[in-house]
Short mmCIF file of C-alpha atoms and ligand atoms in Angstrom, two decimals:
data_model
loop_
_atom_site.label_atom_id
_atom_site.label_comp_id
_atom_site.label_asym_id
_atom_site.label_seq_id
_atom_site.Cartn_x
_atom_site.Cartn_y
_atom_site.Cartn_z
CA MET F 107 -4.74 -27.10 -4.66
CA ILE F 108 -2.05 -24.53 -4.08
CA SER F 109 -0.03 -27.02 -2.12
CA GLN F 110 -0.12 -29.63 -4.89
CA THR F 111 1.89 -27.52 -7.35
CA ARG F 112 4.29 -26.33 -4.65
CA MET F 113 4.67 -29.84 -3.27
CA ILE F 114 5.57 -31.41 -6.62
CA VAL F 115 7.95 -28.55 -7.45
CA GLN F 116 9.67 -29.06 -4.08
CA GLU F 117 9.84 -32.85 -4.61
CA SER F 118 11.39 -32.23 -8.02
CA LEU F 119 13.98 -29.88 -6.49
CA ASP F 120 14.77 -32.43 -3.75
CA ALA F 121 15.37 -35.12 -6.38
CA LEU F 122 17.56 -32.79 -8.46
CA LEU F 123 19.60 -31.74 -5.44
CA GLU F 124 20.56 -35.40 -4.94
CA ASP F 125 21.32 -35.91 -8.63
CA SER F 126 24.96 -34.85 -8.91
CA ALA F 127 24.79 -35.02 -12.72
CA PHE F 128 22.41 -32.07 -12.68
CA LEU F 129 24.28 -28.73 -12.54
CA PRO F 130 27.51 -30.53 -11.51
CA GLU F 131 29.33 -27.18 -11.28
CA LEU F 132 27.34 -26.54 -8.09
CA ASP F 133 28.49 -28.56 -5.09
CA GLY F 134 28.69 -28.52 -1.30
CA ASP F 135 27.14 -25.54 0.49
CA ALA F 136 26.81 -23.55 -2.72
CA ARG F 137 24.61 -26.33 -4.11
CA LYS F 138 22.41 -26.36 -1.02
CA GLN F 139 22.10 -22.60 -1.04
CA ALA F 140 21.23 -22.53 -4.75
CA PHE F 141 18.48 -25.11 -4.25
CA THR F 142 17.08 -23.15 -1.31
CA SER F 143 16.92 -20.09 -3.56
CA LEU F 144 15.20 -22.13 -6.26
CA GLY F 145 12.58 -23.35 -3.79
CA ALA F 146 11.90 -19.77 -2.71
CA ILE F 147 11.75 -18.41 -6.27
CA LEU F 148 9.48 -21.11 -7.67
CA SER F 149 7.07 -21.27 -4.74
CA THR F 150 6.28 -17.55 -4.65
CA PRO F 151 5.08 -15.20 -7.39
CA ASN F 152 7.27 -12.22 -8.29
CA HIS F 153 4.30 -9.85 -8.15
CA LEU F 154 0.70 -9.93 -7.04
CA HIS F 155 -1.45 -7.05 -8.29
CA LYS F 156 -4.96 -6.55 -7.01
CA SER F 157 -7.47 -3.80 -7.80
CA PHE F 158 -11.15 -3.14 -7.32
CA LEU F 159 -12.59 -2.11 -10.67
CA ARG F 160 -15.17 0.62 -10.25
CA ILE F 161 -18.03 -0.06 -12.63
CA ALA F 162 -21.18 1.99 -13.19
CA LEU F 163 -23.91 -0.53 -14.06
CA GLU F 164 -26.70 0.14 -16.50
CA ASN F 165 -29.24 0.27 -13.66
CA GLY F 166 -27.42 3.26 -12.22
CA SER F 167 -25.68 1.51 -9.33
CA VAL F 168 -21.91 1.37 -8.91
CA VAL F 169 -19.99 -1.79 -7.96
CA ARG F 170 -16.36 -2.49 -7.14
CA ILE F 171 -15.24 -5.77 -8.73
CA PRO F 172 -12.07 -7.43 -7.39
CA ALA F 173 -9.51 -8.14 -10.11
CA PHE F 174 -6.05 -9.73 -10.07
CA ARG F 175 -2.94 -10.05 -12.15
CA VAL F 176 -0.30 -12.41 -10.78
CA GLN F 177 3.18 -12.43 -12.33
CA HIS F 178 4.77 -15.62 -11.17
CA ASN F 179 8.11 -15.86 -12.94
CA ASN F 180 9.69 -14.34 -16.07
CA ALA F 181 13.03 -16.13 -16.28
CA LEU F 182 12.09 -17.60 -19.67
CA GLY F 183 10.38 -14.56 -21.17
CA PRO F 184 7.49 -12.13 -20.63
CA TYR F 185 4.78 -13.22 -18.18
CA LYS F 186 2.00 -15.02 -20.05
CA GLY F 187 -1.38 -16.43 -19.11
CA GLY F 188 -5.11 -15.97 -19.37
CA ILE F 189 -7.61 -13.80 -17.50
CA ARG F 190 -10.31 -15.85 -15.80
CA PHE F 191 -13.81 -14.40 -15.50
CA HIS F 192 -15.56 -16.43 -12.80
CA GLU F 193 -17.39 -15.80 -9.55
CA SER F 194 -15.13 -18.20 -7.61
CA VAL F 195 -11.82 -16.50 -8.61
CA ASN F 196 -9.61 -15.84 -5.57
CA GLU F 197 -6.04 -14.85 -4.84
CA ASP F 198 -4.68 -18.32 -4.02
CA GLU F 199 -6.25 -19.78 -7.13
CA VAL F 200 -4.75 -17.13 -9.42
CA ILE F 201 -1.32 -17.58 -7.81
CA ASN F 202 -1.49 -21.32 -8.36
CA LEU F 203 -2.68 -20.93 -11.96
CA ALA F 204 0.15 -18.45 -12.63
CA SER F 205 2.72 -20.93 -11.33
CA LEU F 206 1.22 -23.65 -13.53
CA MET F 207 1.75 -21.31 -16.51
CA THR F 208 5.45 -20.96 -15.60
CA LEU F 209 5.78 -24.75 -15.56
CA LYS F 210 3.66 -25.25 -18.69
CA ASN F 211 5.68 -22.80 -20.79
CA ALA F 212 8.95 -24.28 -19.55
CA LEU F 213 7.75 -27.81 -20.35
CA HIS F 214 6.84 -27.02 -23.94
CA ASP F 215 9.76 -24.66 -24.65
CA VAL F 216 7.49 -21.67 -25.14
CA PRO F 217 9.66 -18.58 -24.51
CA TYR F 218 7.41 -17.07 -21.85
CA GLY F 219 7.18 -16.89 -18.11
CA GLY F 220 4.01 -17.54 -16.16
CA GLY F 221 1.22 -15.18 -15.21
CA LYS F 222 -2.51 -15.26 -14.68
CA GLY F 223 -5.35 -12.82 -14.22
CA GLY F 224 -8.77 -13.08 -12.70
CA ILE F 225 -11.91 -11.02 -12.30
CA VAL F 226 -14.38 -12.06 -9.62
CA LEU F 227 -17.67 -12.06 -11.48
CA ASP F 228 -20.20 -14.26 -13.22
CA PRO F 229 -20.05 -12.89 -16.78
CA ARG F 230 -23.59 -14.12 -17.43
CA SER F 231 -24.91 -11.57 -14.90
CA TYR F 232 -23.63 -8.54 -16.81
CA SER F 233 -24.80 -6.88 -20.03
CA GLU F 234 -22.47 -6.65 -23.01
CA LYS F 235 -22.01 -2.93 -22.35
CA GLU F 236 -21.05 -3.62 -18.72
CA LEU F 237 -18.60 -6.36 -19.71
CA HIS F 238 -17.02 -3.99 -22.20
CA LEU F 239 -16.54 -1.44 -19.43
CA ILE F 240 -15.11 -4.11 -17.09
CA CYS F 241 -12.54 -5.12 -19.75
CA LYS F 242 -11.53 -1.52 -20.38
CA LYS F 243 -11.18 -0.84 -16.66
CA TYR F 244 -9.04 -3.96 -16.20
CA VAL F 245 -6.58 -2.63 -18.79
CA GLN F 246 -6.67 0.89 -17.34
CA TYR F 247 -5.91 -0.36 -13.82
CA PHE F 248 -3.14 -2.75 -14.90
CA SER F 249 -1.76 -1.00 -18.01
CA ASP F 250 1.61 -0.19 -16.41
CA ILE F 251 2.44 -3.83 -15.82
CA LEU F 252 1.13 -5.20 -19.14
CA GLY F 253 2.65 -5.08 -22.63
CA PRO F 254 3.92 -7.24 -25.52
CA ASP F 255 7.33 -7.68 -23.88
CA LYS F 256 6.22 -7.57 -20.24
CA ASP F 257 3.04 -9.50 -19.59
CA ILE F 258 0.65 -10.79 -22.25
CA PRO F 259 -2.84 -11.87 -21.15
CA ALA F 260 -5.09 -14.23 -23.10
CA PRO F 261 -8.54 -15.79 -22.66
CA ASP F 262 -9.27 -18.23 -19.86
CA MET F 263 -12.49 -19.58 -18.40
CA GLY F 264 -15.32 -17.09 -19.00
CA SER F 265 -13.40 -14.91 -21.47
CA GLY F 266 -12.76 -15.19 -25.20
CA GLU F 267 -11.85 -13.28 -28.32
CA ARG F 268 -14.46 -10.57 -27.76
CA GLU F 269 -12.86 -9.61 -24.42
CA MET F 270 -9.31 -9.76 -25.86
CA ASP F 271 -10.32 -7.46 -28.76
CA TRP F 272 -11.74 -4.94 -26.29
CA MET F 273 -8.69 -5.13 -24.06
CA MET F 274 -6.21 -4.77 -26.92
CA ALA F 275 -8.13 -1.72 -28.20
CA GLU F 276 -7.99 -0.12 -24.74
CA TYR F 277 -4.28 -0.86 -24.44
CA LYS F 278 -3.73 0.77 -27.84
CA SER F 279 -5.57 3.94 -26.87
CA ILE F 280 -3.70 4.21 -23.56
CA ARG F 281 -0.34 3.86 -25.34
CA PRO F 282 -0.73 5.58 -28.72
CA GLY F 283 2.03 4.95 -31.22
CA GLN F 284 3.43 1.92 -29.39
CA ALA F 285 3.38 -1.71 -30.48
CA TYR F 286 0.09 -3.21 -29.38
CA LYS F 287 -0.64 -6.31 -31.53
CA GLY F 288 1.24 -8.57 -29.13
CA SER F 289 -0.28 -7.05 -25.97
CA PHE F 290 -3.08 -9.64 -25.85
CA THR F 291 -3.46 -13.01 -27.56
CA GLY F 292 -6.58 -15.01 -28.32
CA LYS F 293 -7.99 -12.06 -30.29
CA SER F 294 -10.37 -12.46 -33.21
CA VAL F 295 -8.63 -13.19 -36.50
CA ILE F 296 -9.71 -9.87 -38.01
CA ASN F 297 -8.09 -8.05 -35.07
CA GLY F 298 -4.73 -9.79 -35.36
CA GLY F 299 -5.65 -13.17 -33.86
CA SER F 300 -4.42 -16.48 -35.25
CA LEU F 301 -6.37 -19.08 -37.14
CA GLY F 302 -6.76 -22.14 -34.94
CA ARG F 303 -6.35 -20.32 -31.60
CA ARG F 304 -9.92 -21.02 -30.48
CA GLU F 305 -9.62 -24.76 -31.18
CA ALA F 306 -5.99 -25.05 -30.02
CA THR F 307 -6.48 -26.16 -26.41
CA GLY F 308 -9.11 -28.81 -27.21
CA LYS F 309 -7.11 -30.14 -30.15
CA GLY F 310 -3.98 -30.38 -28.03
CA VAL F 311 -5.85 -32.12 -25.21
CA TYR F 312 -7.07 -34.88 -27.49
CA PHE F 313 -3.71 -35.06 -29.27
CA THR F 314 -1.75 -35.78 -26.06
CA PHE F 315 -4.03 -38.72 -25.33
CA ARG F 316 -3.89 -40.04 -28.89
CA TYR F 317 -0.15 -39.61 -29.14
CA LEU F 318 0.56 -41.46 -25.92
CA LEU F 319 -1.88 -44.32 -26.44
CA HIS F 320 -1.56 -44.71 -30.17
CA ASP F 321 1.39 -43.15 -32.01
CA PHE F 322 4.06 -43.41 -29.33
CA LEU F 323 3.09 -46.86 -28.10
CA GLN F 324 2.80 -48.20 -31.62
CA ASN F 325 6.43 -47.31 -32.31
CA GLN F 326 7.92 -47.92 -28.90
CA ARG F 327 5.98 -50.88 -27.52
CA LYS F 328 8.76 -53.40 -28.13
CA PHE F 329 11.23 -51.32 -26.10
CA LEU F 330 8.86 -50.79 -23.23
CA SER F 331 7.61 -54.21 -22.15
CA ASN F 332 9.82 -54.51 -19.05
CA THR F 333 8.51 -51.62 -17.03
CA ASP F 334 7.87 -51.33 -13.31
CA ASN F 335 5.70 -48.31 -13.78
CA ALA F 336 2.03 -49.04 -12.94
CA PHE F 337 0.82 -46.35 -15.33
CA ALA F 338 3.01 -47.54 -18.12
CA LYS F 339 1.54 -51.01 -17.59
CA THR F 340 -1.97 -49.60 -18.04
CA ALA F 341 -0.84 -48.00 -21.28
CA LEU F 342 0.79 -51.22 -22.49
CA GLU F 343 -2.42 -53.16 -21.89
CA TYR F 344 -4.07 -51.10 -24.60
CA ASP F 345 -4.61 -53.42 -27.55
CA GLY F 346 -5.81 -50.91 -30.14
CA SER F 347 -9.52 -51.63 -29.72
CA PRO F 348 -11.91 -48.64 -29.68
CA MET F 349 -12.11 -46.75 -26.41
CA THR F 350 -15.11 -45.24 -24.66
CA ILE F 351 -14.66 -41.59 -23.73
CA ALA F 352 -16.53 -39.22 -21.40
CA VAL F 353 -15.92 -35.46 -21.54
CA GLN F 354 -16.70 -33.20 -18.58
CA GLY F 355 -17.33 -29.64 -19.78
CA PHE F 356 -18.63 -28.72 -23.22
CA GLY F 357 -17.14 -25.24 -23.62
CA ASN F 358 -14.26 -24.17 -25.79
CA VAL F 359 -11.97 -26.99 -24.62
CA GLY F 360 -14.36 -29.90 -23.99
CA SER F 361 -16.43 -29.54 -27.16
CA VAL F 362 -13.34 -29.40 -29.39
CA ALA F 363 -11.69 -32.36 -27.61
CA ALA F 364 -14.96 -34.32 -27.97
CA LEU F 365 -15.11 -33.50 -31.68
CA GLU F 366 -11.49 -34.54 -32.18
CA ALA F 367 -12.24 -37.84 -30.44
CA TYR F 368 -15.39 -38.32 -32.53
CA GLN F 369 -13.58 -37.64 -35.81
CA CYS F 370 -10.30 -39.39 -35.01
CA GLN F 371 -9.17 -41.61 -37.89
CA HIS F 372 -6.44 -43.31 -35.87
CA MET F 373 -8.50 -44.75 -33.01
CA GLN F 374 -12.14 -45.69 -33.42
CA ASN F 375 -13.27 -44.02 -30.18
CA LYS F 376 -16.82 -43.63 -29.00
CA VAL F 377 -17.71 -40.48 -27.06
CA VAL F 378 -20.42 -41.97 -24.84
CA ALA F 379 -21.00 -39.05 -22.44
CA VAL F 380 -20.59 -35.30 -22.22
CA SER F 381 -21.62 -32.92 -19.45
CA ASP F 382 -21.90 -29.23 -18.65
CA ARG F 383 -23.05 -27.15 -15.65
CA ASN F 384 -26.63 -28.48 -16.07
CA VAL F 385 -26.63 -32.09 -17.30
CA THR F 386 -24.83 -35.23 -18.39
CA LEU F 387 -25.87 -36.73 -21.73
CA HIS F 388 -25.18 -40.41 -22.19
CA ASN F 389 -25.43 -42.80 -25.12
CA PRO F 390 -23.53 -46.12 -24.96
CA ASP F 391 -23.54 -46.29 -28.78
CA GLY F 392 -21.81 -42.90 -29.04
CA LEU F 393 -23.17 -39.34 -29.05
CA ASP F 394 -23.60 -37.23 -32.16
CA ILE F 395 -20.98 -34.60 -31.22
CA PRO F 396 -21.39 -32.35 -34.32
CA ALA F 397 -25.15 -32.11 -33.61
CA LEU F 398 -24.44 -31.21 -29.97
CA ILE F 399 -21.95 -28.52 -31.01
CA LYS F 400 -24.58 -27.07 -33.33
CA PHE F 401 -27.12 -27.14 -30.48
CA VAL F 402 -24.92 -25.31 -27.95
CA ALA F 403 -24.01 -22.66 -30.53
CA LEU F 404 -27.71 -21.80 -30.83
CA ASN F 405 -28.54 -22.14 -27.11
CA ASN F 406 -26.26 -19.83 -25.17
CA GLY F 407 -23.58 -22.49 -24.75
CA ASP F 408 -25.82 -24.98 -22.91
CA LEU F 409 -26.36 -28.66 -23.75
CA PRO F 410 -29.97 -29.88 -24.18
CA THR F 411 -31.68 -30.32 -20.81
CA GLY F 412 -35.05 -31.77 -21.87
CA GLU F 413 -36.47 -34.58 -24.03
CA ASN F 414 -38.13 -32.10 -26.38
CA GLN F 415 -34.86 -30.34 -27.10
CA LEU F 416 -33.20 -33.70 -27.84
CA LEU F 417 -36.05 -34.69 -30.16
CA ASP F 418 -36.03 -31.36 -32.01
CA ALA F 419 -32.27 -31.58 -32.55
CA ASN F 420 -32.53 -35.29 -33.45
CA ILE F 421 -29.99 -36.27 -30.77
CA LYS F 422 -30.20 -39.69 -29.09
CA ALA F 423 -29.15 -39.55 -25.44
CA THR F 424 -30.28 -40.17 -21.89
CA ILE F 425 -30.33 -37.10 -19.67
CA MET F 426 -28.63 -37.58 -16.30
CA ASP F 427 -27.37 -35.50 -13.39
CA ARG F 428 -24.34 -33.37 -14.31
CA ASN F 429 -22.08 -35.19 -11.83
CA ASP F 430 -23.02 -38.68 -13.06
CA LEU F 431 -20.42 -38.42 -15.82
CA LEU F 432 -17.56 -38.54 -13.32
CA TYR F 433 -18.46 -42.03 -12.10
CA MET F 434 -19.13 -43.73 -15.43
CA ASP F 435 -17.42 -46.93 -16.38
CA VAL F 436 -15.46 -45.59 -19.34
CA ASP F 437 -11.91 -46.07 -20.59
CA VAL F 438 -11.08 -42.39 -20.76
CA MET F 439 -12.33 -39.30 -18.98
CA ILE F 440 -11.39 -35.86 -20.28
CA LEU F 441 -11.84 -33.23 -17.56
CA ALA F 442 -12.41 -29.91 -19.29
CA ALA F 443 -14.44 -27.91 -16.74
CA LEU F 444 -13.26 -26.51 -13.40
CA GLU F 445 -10.49 -27.40 -10.95
CA ASP F 446 -10.98 -29.79 -7.97
CA GLN F 447 -13.45 -32.10 -9.70
CA ILE F 448 -11.93 -35.35 -8.44
CA HIS F 449 -11.06 -35.03 -4.77
CA ASP F 450 -10.68 -36.89 -1.53
CA THR F 451 -14.37 -37.67 -1.09
CA ASN F 452 -15.22 -38.90 -4.60
CA LYS F 453 -11.90 -40.44 -5.70
CA GLU F 454 -12.97 -44.00 -4.85
CA LYS F 455 -15.94 -43.84 -7.21
CA ILE F 456 -13.82 -43.10 -10.31
CA LYS F 457 -13.78 -45.98 -12.81
CA ALA F 458 -11.95 -44.45 -15.79
CA ARG F 459 -8.50 -45.94 -16.51
CA ILE F 460 -7.16 -42.85 -18.22
CA ILE F 461 -7.81 -39.24 -17.16
CA VAL F 462 -6.84 -36.29 -19.33
CA GLU F 463 -6.66 -32.89 -17.62
CA GLY F 464 -8.07 -30.40 -20.13
CA ALA F 465 -8.80 -27.94 -17.31
CA ASN F 466 -6.13 -26.69 -14.90
CA ALA F 467 -5.84 -28.74 -11.69
CA PRO F 468 -9.10 -30.76 -11.94
CA VAL F 469 -7.67 -33.58 -9.77
CA THR F 470 -6.61 -32.71 -6.20
CA SER F 471 -3.35 -34.05 -4.76
CA GLU F 472 -5.08 -36.66 -2.53
CA ALA F 473 -7.09 -37.98 -5.47
CA ASP F 474 -4.04 -37.87 -7.72
CA GLU F 475 -2.03 -40.02 -5.35
CA TYR F 476 -4.85 -42.51 -4.81
CA LEU F 477 -5.62 -42.93 -8.52
CA SER F 478 -1.96 -43.06 -9.51
CA ASP F 479 -1.39 -45.85 -6.98
CA LYS F 480 -4.20 -47.76 -8.65
CA GLY F 481 -2.42 -47.46 -12.00
CA VAL F 482 -4.76 -44.86 -13.51
CA ILE F 483 -2.89 -42.84 -16.13
CA ILE F 484 -3.37 -39.12 -15.54
CA ILE F 485 -2.18 -36.94 -18.40
CA PRO F 486 -1.50 -33.75 -16.44
CA ASP F 487 -2.75 -30.24 -17.21
CA ILE F 488 0.64 -28.72 -18.00
CA LEU F 489 1.21 -31.38 -20.65
CA ALA F 490 -2.32 -31.76 -22.03
CA ASN F 491 -3.79 -28.26 -22.11
CA ALA F 492 -0.84 -26.24 -23.43
CA GLY F 493 -2.32 -25.94 -26.94
CA GLY F 494 -3.84 -22.57 -26.07
CA VAL F 495 -0.63 -20.91 -24.99
CA ILE F 496 1.35 -22.54 -27.81
CA VAL F 497 -0.95 -20.99 -30.42
CA SER F 498 -0.95 -17.73 -28.40
CA TYR F 499 2.80 -17.73 -28.98
CA LEU F 500 2.23 -18.29 -32.72
CA GLU F 501 -0.26 -15.40 -32.69
CA TRP F 502 2.28 -13.14 -30.96
CA MET F 503 4.96 -14.14 -33.51
CA GLN F 504 2.64 -13.50 -36.44
CA GLY F 505 1.94 -10.02 -35.01
CA ARG F 506 5.68 -9.31 -34.80
CA GLU F 507 6.51 -10.68 -38.22
CA THR F 508 3.38 -9.18 -39.81
CA GLN F 509 2.88 -12.66 -41.25
CA PHE F 510 -0.28 -14.71 -41.36
CA TYR F 511 -0.11 -18.50 -41.05
CA SER F 512 -2.71 -20.79 -42.64
CA GLU F 513 -4.78 -23.04 -40.39
CA ASP F 514 -2.76 -26.05 -41.57
CA GLN F 515 0.52 -24.30 -40.69
CA VAL F 516 -0.77 -23.43 -37.23
CA TYR F 517 -1.95 -26.97 -36.49
CA LYS F 518 1.27 -28.45 -37.78
CA LEU F 519 3.41 -26.15 -35.61
CA LEU F 520 1.13 -26.81 -32.61
CA LEU F 521 1.15 -30.59 -32.85
CA ASP F 522 4.87 -30.75 -33.69
CA LYS F 523 5.59 -28.79 -30.52
CA MET F 524 3.43 -31.05 -28.38
CA LYS F 525 4.94 -34.11 -30.03
CA ASN F 526 8.46 -32.85 -29.30
CA THR F 527 7.58 -32.40 -25.65
CA MET F 528 6.12 -35.88 -25.41
CA ASP F 529 9.06 -37.44 -27.21
CA THR F 530 11.25 -35.88 -24.52
CA ILE F 531 9.07 -36.85 -21.55
CA LEU F 532 7.62 -40.24 -22.44
CA PRO F 533 10.78 -42.39 -22.67
CA ALA F 534 11.72 -41.26 -19.14
CA PHE F 535 8.17 -41.86 -17.95
CA PHE F 536 8.15 -45.45 -19.19
CA GLY F 537 11.56 -45.96 -17.65
CA ASP F 538 10.92 -44.86 -14.07
CA PRO F 539 8.38 -45.41 -11.31
CA HIS F 540 6.92 -41.89 -11.13
CA PRO F 541 3.59 -40.75 -12.53
CA LEU F 542 3.56 -38.64 -15.66
CA ARG F 543 2.87 -35.45 -13.65
CA GLN F 544 6.16 -35.82 -11.77
CA ASN F 545 8.04 -36.46 -14.99
CA CYS F 546 6.64 -33.28 -16.51
CA TYR F 547 7.34 -31.17 -13.42
CA ILE F 548 10.89 -32.39 -13.13
CA HIS F 549 11.53 -31.50 -16.75
CA SER F 550 10.16 -27.96 -16.27
CA VAL F 551 11.98 -27.46 -12.98
CA MET F 552 15.27 -28.58 -14.56
CA LYS F 553 14.88 -26.06 -17.33
CA LEU F 554 13.92 -23.21 -14.99
CA SER F 555 16.69 -24.06 -12.54
CA THR F 556 19.36 -24.10 -15.23
CA VAL F 557 18.18 -20.79 -16.67
CA LEU F 558 17.98 -19.13 -13.24
CA TYR F 559 21.45 -20.42 -12.37
CA ARG F 560 22.93 -19.14 -15.64
CA GLN F 561 21.20 -15.78 -15.08
CA GLY F 562 22.97 -15.54 -11.73
CA LYS F 563 19.73 -15.53 -9.74
CA LEU F 564 20.54 -18.23 -7.19
CA TYR F 565 22.66 -16.35 -4.67
N1 LIG Y 720 -5.61 -19.64 -20.40
C1 LIG Y 720 -4.89 -20.59 -21.17
C2 LIG Y 720 -4.07 -21.50 -20.26
O1 LIG Y 720 -4.39 -21.68 -19.11
C3 LIG Y 720 -4.10 -19.93 -22.28
C4 LIG Y 720 -3.05 -18.95 -21.86
C5 LIG Y 720 -2.43 -18.17 -23.01
O2 LIG Y 720 -2.77 -18.38 -24.16
O3 LIG Y 720 -1.60 -17.32 -22.70
O4 LIG Y 720 -3.14 -22.14 -20.68
#
């Protein structure tokens, strides 16, 4: 996984080195040297912080929990990115996720750099009191490197507004009298959070798919018919008929993306399958997504796992193995769970024609290459799942301006930003033979390279 991001960044730099129209003021040896510097800067994080949080558990024992904060690059602004609470968190993963944040923020013109945090734990195994202590300790251990203008964490897998509220409160008590509202984003609205932040990632994920397949194609189709791009051809085959959609993951991202798909007025989609860590639920006539959202809210975040639960909730579905969703014959698959879900050993079984990366890095590089060669459109993570950090930015701005935006204002600003990015990327994508991921990376790398050059960092 780590090599995929680095590899595509390096490929983008190699292409830009050859393109004499890019940074034309750099030539000869100076150009080569500058690109070598760029490769070194973008492939390595600026800082890697690791601590072992000492936590006294309620049963009287004491544990040391490994915790990370990686600060990848801050050329565009303060480091920014979530804190993941998961038992599989490890150093390489956090470094890779931090570098994806640098690229994501650059792609969408969000004035932040890239960072990421992680705590190696299964949050379900700790009491609320213990989790509170873990959050406070995280801020105590890392308080020197965090702050509204330095490094601004947010929720990621396993964390949410409750954790951000606790962390912001701890930050405030460590630094009395200093600005603290912008120290964490993804807080609850009453604590300085933004309306729409919780839904932002899922809404953005569905929007990227809808915009590409519906809005953009509707307006641009006549200009795009002569393309050599296999992916673009898949998109152009779309005739406006309803699409079948499967969503892997029914947490904060997957459930909202599924609901957006279910409610979409523009495309009459059918969400035929959803899955979580326990099951896949399938209904070829379309699942009742609002009823499922209601069910998970009352059942600790889990989808129904038995016939009785389905009957009680009046939901029609067949219960299948959790991995069955991946191999279904659907038009679209939204991956909103963990990374590395489609890999070398299962890539041949994938039947979906369009894959949307709601999670970070759910398709490995081998699988990505194989599926792209087959003409599968993959809407990459840095394009599709940026809604969270975009609304984090709006939250941070509202804190600074002591303003409060309505939900409609937030959604408008969010979707306008994502639309602007796609209007920049998509014409190039339809015009050249590279997959969408490459097009996005090259755009981000161009921006970062220009900024680093102008800041005099490439010597
Ligand atoms: N964790 C989210 C991401 O991976 C959001 C980050 C943020 O809001 O800063 O994009």
